[in-house]
Amino acid sequence: MKKDLRFEGRVALVTGAGNGLGRAHALLLAARGAQLVVNDLGGGAHGGGRSSVAADAVAAQIRTAGGQAVANHDSVSDGDRIVQCALDHFGRIDIVINNAGILRDTSFQKMSEEDWEQIQRVHLYGSYKVTHAAWPHLREQGYGRVLMTSSAAGIYGNFGQANYAAAKLGLVGLASSLALEGRSKNVLVNVIAPVAGSRLTETILPPQLIAALKPELVSPLAAWLCHEDCKENGSLFEVGAGYVGKLRWERSHGHCFAPGRELRPETLAQRWAEITDFSHSTHPSSVAESLSQAIENMGAAPRDGEASSISTPPPAAS
Ligand code: NAI
């Protein structure tokens, strides 16, 4: 059997660690030797109020079990203060798990500016603020692991969660870029899209499912992605109920139209089945790979017969 993955000497900051997934992440990392900053604002599920109770309880639980933890009650939108707390108490920061979250679900039609703003502020801006404050320390020491918490709602969209979905997929873009900027300094950045029973899901999932979807079935992936042995970088995982899988982009083979020739909407309509056919798909994983087809096509000579093969319908009679 492989040796246990341990975190001695590592300082981990978990945001929103007073409840649900963050709590489970913090308890697992602490049980494996990490020193923990247990951050939680202690507000309600929709972002109102604040309390020190949740973070204090988790930090106390860790200390009672023989671990090391400090509670922090700042909002993630004051991420620099949370990172400073890690530096003040433990002298360093190695692992950042951006997990804090709220919901303000409503249909787009009814969504207020406040519903939009609060969600962006906690999920996207909060993850930016915490990570940005930790970033120079991680780079300077040549070691760091950062985790973002996305959601299936962000990846696939979800009715009534346009604000949340936008923020959650924003985190994937943030992580993909940070993965490139941190790589040379051994600062690796990944994303999880979890599913777990928690106060955020208890109103939408049936009780049996809530009981089965234990946060403890998500935390082992978070811990592995934050361990120094793990070299995964810039990746996105779906995880929950014991399932773990990796996602990537898939692009249809598509069609290259002859450069220098007029491209009309009608031409696209005519080729639509081919453009959207995934039977010869590719999986671009960088901007360079993404642009390669277009760049290749720019230099391509017009193919024989292409003009005649794309017979464009005549403009509609006015
Ligand atoms: P939870 O409500 O049990 O825990 C979230 C914690 O974040 C709470 O303790 C809350 O006080 C804290 N928090 C909220 N705003 C904060 C702020 N501004 N600063 C610091 N702490 C703050 O929720 P759960 O389910 O554990 O969610 C954790 C993360 O996982 C969230 O980002 C959520 O969007 C994400 N997620 C959860 C899913 C699930 O199935 N539970 C599904 C997909 C994503």
XYZ file of C-alpha atoms and ligand atoms in Angstrom:
362
model
C 0.000 0.000 0.000
C 1.212 3.519 -0.809
C 2.490 5.647 2.037
C 0.037 8.076 3.592
C 0.059 11.526 2.034
C 1.021 13.903 4.826
C 1.085 17.701 5.100
C 3.518 18.345 7.970
C 5.185 21.751 7.619
C 2.467 22.979 5.271
C 0.090 25.805 6.098
C -3.327 25.520 4.465
C -5.964 28.208 4.229
C -9.503 26.990 3.600
C -12.154 29.641 3.042
C -15.701 28.972 4.159
C -14.373 26.180 6.377
C -17.004 26.559 9.073
C -19.517 24.315 7.314
C -20.017 21.711 4.603
C -17.211 21.054 2.157
C -14.737 23.557 3.567
C -15.074 22.063 7.023
C -14.433 18.560 5.654
C -11.379 19.800 3.685
C -9.955 21.515 6.773
C -10.489 18.513 9.050
C -8.846 16.132 6.569
C -5.795 18.354 5.954
C -5.367 18.959 9.696
C -5.664 15.235 10.454
C -2.813 14.734 8.008
C -0.521 17.236 9.665
C -1.244 20.590 7.991
C -1.540 23.779 10.018
C -4.915 25.294 9.256
C -6.380 28.728 8.834
C -10.076 28.005 9.237
C -11.748 30.966 7.564
C -15.467 31.576 7.734
C -17.502 34.749 7.832
C -20.308 32.832 9.491
C -23.124 34.418 7.528
C -26.318 32.926 6.162
C -26.580 30.866 2.988
C -27.640 34.000 1.060
C -24.773 36.109 2.332
C -26.413 38.071 5.164
C -25.061 38.419 8.721
C -21.833 37.210 10.234
C -20.713 35.154 13.236
C -17.498 33.687 14.599
C -19.189 30.497 15.818
C -18.681 28.240 12.777
C -14.968 28.932 12.229
C -14.240 28.810 15.949
C -15.948 25.428 16.310
C -13.961 23.834 13.474
C -10.662 25.300 14.686
C -11.436 24.036 18.207
C -12.292 20.589 16.845
C -8.925 20.431 15.074
C -7.037 21.519 18.179
C -8.922 19.033 20.385
C -7.863 16.270 18.005
C -4.228 17.359 18.455
C -3.911 19.456 15.301
C -2.991 23.092 14.771
C -5.562 25.617 13.635
C -6.466 29.267 13.883
C -9.925 30.622 13.186
C -10.378 33.655 10.936
C -13.667 35.508 10.480
C -12.907 37.881 7.607
C -14.854 37.881 4.391
C -13.036 36.457 1.377
C -13.469 39.895 -0.187
C -10.813 40.940 2.366
C -8.577 38.087 1.236
C -5.374 39.928 2.146
C -6.401 39.854 5.816
C -6.985 36.105 5.724
C -3.565 35.490 4.176
C -2.001 37.859 6.731
C -3.615 35.727 9.449
C -1.755 32.670 8.077
C 1.534 34.602 8.018
C 1.022 36.021 11.518
C 0.196 32.659 13.096
C 2.228 30.177 11.120
C 4.806 32.295 9.266
C 3.935 30.966 5.829
C 1.205 29.930 3.418
C 1.389 26.874 1.140
C -2.124 25.802 0.236
C -5.146 27.922 -0.635
C -8.542 26.276 -0.993
C -11.080 28.796 -2.280
C -14.332 27.276 -1.110
C -16.480 29.961 0.551
C -19.815 30.346 -1.130
C -23.368 31.621 -0.999
C -26.393 31.320 -3.253
C -28.870 33.933 -4.442
C -30.897 31.803 -6.845
C -33.536 33.526 -8.896
C -34.585 33.585 -12.522
C -32.640 36.052 -14.654
C -35.837 37.998 -15.223
C -36.174 38.658 -11.492
C -32.466 38.984 -10.663
C -31.539 42.212 -8.892
C -28.231 44.038 -9.167
C -27.593 42.930 -5.586
C -28.191 39.249 -6.464
C -25.622 39.524 -9.239
C -23.107 41.613 -7.330
C -23.096 39.561 -4.103
C -22.490 36.304 -5.940
C -19.636 37.715 -8.014
C -18.187 39.297 -4.890
C -18.018 36.128 -2.817
C -17.191 33.519 -5.443
C -15.112 35.238 -8.106
C -13.769 38.389 -6.449
C -13.275 36.549 -3.134
C -11.241 33.777 -4.787
C -9.241 36.407 -6.662
C -8.560 38.421 -3.490
C -7.407 35.486 -1.375
C -5.311 33.965 -4.147
C -3.806 37.312 -5.183
C -2.695 37.976 -1.599
C -1.119 34.516 -1.280
C 0.400 34.467 -4.786
C 3.706 36.335 -4.168
C 4.437 34.150 -1.123
C 3.749 30.943 -3.043
C 5.918 32.043 -5.962
C 8.777 33.259 -3.799
C 9.011 29.988 -1.884
C 8.751 27.939 -5.105
C 5.832 25.928 -3.822
C 2.113 26.353 -3.706
C -1.147 24.596 -4.376
C -4.339 26.520 -5.134
C -7.795 25.056 -5.549
C -10.879 26.803 -6.884
C -14.384 25.522 -6.260
C -16.567 25.641 -9.354
C -19.889 23.940 -9.949
C -21.828 21.894 -12.471
C -24.108 24.932 -12.664
C -21.200 26.927 -14.098
C -20.094 24.243 -16.523
C -23.515 23.312 -17.876
C -25.726 26.219 -16.826
C -28.676 25.921 -14.485
C -32.097 27.509 -14.432
C -32.255 30.216 -11.767
C -28.475 30.331 -11.261
C -27.207 32.680 -13.971
C -25.312 34.823 -11.441
C -23.756 31.802 -9.732
C -23.007 29.996 -13.007
C -21.203 33.047 -14.400
C -19.014 33.323 -11.306
C -18.345 29.592 -11.145
C -17.185 29.307 -14.741
C -15.205 32.517 -14.231
C -13.191 30.570 -11.680
C -12.259 28.016 -14.337
C -10.868 30.813 -16.524
C -9.021 32.300 -13.553
C -7.499 28.940 -12.629
C -6.524 28.091 -16.226
C -4.536 31.320 -16.491
C -2.984 31.072 -13.026
C -1.931 27.500 -13.818
C 0.204 28.912 -16.642
C 1.562 31.811 -14.565
C 2.419 29.643 -11.550
C 3.825 26.562 -13.266
C 7.493 27.638 -13.450
C 7.450 28.370 -9.688
C 5.795 25.070 -8.740
C 2.558 26.852 -7.925
C -0.154 24.589 -9.330
C -3.797 25.544 -9.665
C -6.785 23.254 -10.198
C -10.561 23.356 -9.972
C -13.160 21.043 -8.505
C -16.862 21.017 -9.297
C -18.226 19.133 -6.298
C -21.583 17.822 -5.304
C -22.316 17.336 -1.620
C -25.075 17.543 0.909
C -24.796 20.880 2.691
C -26.922 23.834 3.682
C -26.522 25.134 0.115
C -28.070 21.989 -1.348
C -30.453 20.888 1.431
C -33.292 22.975 0.036
C -32.998 21.536 -3.487
C -32.062 17.876 -2.925
C -34.133 15.176 -1.168
C -32.973 14.184 2.360
C -31.769 10.670 1.343
C -29.525 12.189 -1.298
C -28.205 14.822 1.099
C -27.244 12.059 3.529
C -25.477 10.050 0.808
C -23.601 13.004 -0.692
C -21.100 13.347 2.110
C -18.620 16.246 1.889
C -16.002 13.745 3.113
C -16.246 12.067 -0.300
C -15.046 15.298 -1.963
C -12.223 16.281 0.409
C -9.785 13.466 -0.532
C -9.582 14.919 -4.069
C -9.039 18.401 -2.650
C -6.261 17.030 -0.437
C -4.581 15.110 -3.255
C -4.636 18.120 -5.595
C -3.039 20.176 -2.808
C -0.296 17.658 -2.015
C 3.267 18.233 -3.186
C 3.346 14.813 -4.893
C 0.480 15.836 -7.161
C 1.660 17.543 -10.357
C -1.787 18.050 -11.879
C -2.160 21.643 -13.100
C -4.887 23.672 -14.749
C -7.421 20.840 -14.577
C -11.085 20.625 -13.745
C -12.654 17.684 -11.919
C -16.188 16.655 -11.121
C -16.383 14.951 -7.766
C -19.052 13.670 -5.409
C -20.612 10.562 -3.856
C -17.385 8.663 -4.524
C -17.193 9.596 -8.212
C -14.138 11.487 -9.508
C -13.677 12.431 -13.172
C -11.716 14.969 -15.208
C -13.219 17.342 -17.760
C -11.734 18.891 -20.899
C -12.907 20.891 -23.887
C -14.022 19.103 -26.991
C -14.137 20.805 -30.401
C -15.733 19.489 -33.546
C -13.480 18.965 -36.533
C -15.419 21.796 -38.099
C -14.876 23.174 -41.573
C -12.236 25.551 -42.970
C -13.691 27.928 -45.529
C -11.411 29.224 -48.257
C -9.556 32.321 -47.029
C -10.057 35.501 -48.992
C -13.525 34.535 -50.104
C -16.664 36.088 -48.787
C -18.170 34.060 -45.952
C -21.924 34.415 -45.841
C -24.332 33.361 -43.083
C -26.073 31.234 -45.697
C -22.832 29.335 -46.303
C -22.610 28.506 -42.602
C -26.227 27.399 -42.554
C -25.495 25.076 -45.411
C -22.463 23.530 -43.669
C -24.026 23.522 -40.200
C -24.240 19.737 -39.797
C -20.526 19.428 -40.593
C -19.502 22.350 -38.341
C -21.309 20.839 -35.372
C -20.360 17.203 -36.030
C -18.276 15.783 -33.179
C -17.345 12.511 -34.858
C -13.751 13.689 -35.575
C -13.381 16.002 -32.608
C -10.175 17.339 -31.049
C -9.386 18.504 -27.501
C -7.490 21.790 -27.653
C -5.863 22.555 -24.321
C -4.201 25.928 -24.937
C -4.781 29.165 -26.832
C -2.052 28.079 -29.286
C -3.823 24.790 -29.982
C -7.127 26.612 -30.180
C -5.846 29.019 -32.846
C -3.892 26.467 -34.866
C -6.741 25.610 -37.237
C -7.527 29.256 -37.937
C -3.858 30.137 -38.492
C -3.370 27.144 -40.768
C -6.425 28.160 -42.713
C -5.183 31.747 -43.124
C -2.137 30.461 -44.980
C -4.068 27.938 -47.019
C -4.595 28.444 -50.719
C -8.197 28.323 -51.863
C -9.033 24.689 -52.396
C -10.016 23.562 -55.827
C -13.709 23.273 -56.195
C -14.467 24.905 -52.850
C -16.227 27.863 -54.387
C -18.450 25.620 -56.395
C -18.926 23.196 -53.482
C -20.344 26.024 -51.382
C -23.155 27.174 -53.497
C -24.646 30.084 -51.627
C -28.316 30.752 -51.990
C -29.199 34.027 -53.715
C -30.202 36.948 -51.498
C -33.876 36.947 -50.636
C -35.935 39.070 -52.927
C -36.970 42.258 -51.215
P -21.931 25.745 2.973
O -22.941 26.821 3.041
O -22.125 24.551 3.817
O -20.501 26.357 3.296
C -20.059 27.567 2.723
C -19.380 28.368 3.795
O -18.852 29.572 3.208
C -20.323 28.810 4.915
O -19.850 28.345 6.167
C -20.332 30.317 4.836
O -20.430 30.966 6.102
C -18.998 30.596 4.180
N -18.978 31.899 3.543
C -19.950 32.460 2.777
N -19.577 33.679 2.378
C -18.346 33.909 2.896
C -17.430 34.991 2.793
N -17.732 36.102 2.122
N -16.237 34.879 3.421
C -15.932 33.768 4.123
N -16.767 32.714 4.251
C -17.959 32.787 3.637
O -21.796 25.319 1.437
P -21.053 24.118 0.690
O -22.053 23.342 -0.025
O -20.103 23.436 1.589
O -20.273 24.939 -0.434
C -18.872 25.095 -0.487
C -18.491 25.507 -1.885
O -18.797 24.480 -2.804
C -19.214 26.763 -2.389
O -18.322 27.545 -3.133
C -20.283 26.198 -3.284
O -20.694 27.117 -4.266
C -19.546 25.017 -3.874
N -20.408 23.995 -4.422
C -21.162 23.203 -3.591
C -21.962 22.211 -4.120
C -22.703 21.272 -3.276
O -23.286 20.312 -3.825
N -22.713 21.445 -1.954
C -22.116 22.061 -5.573
C -21.248 22.893 -6.361
C -20.445 23.836 -5.783
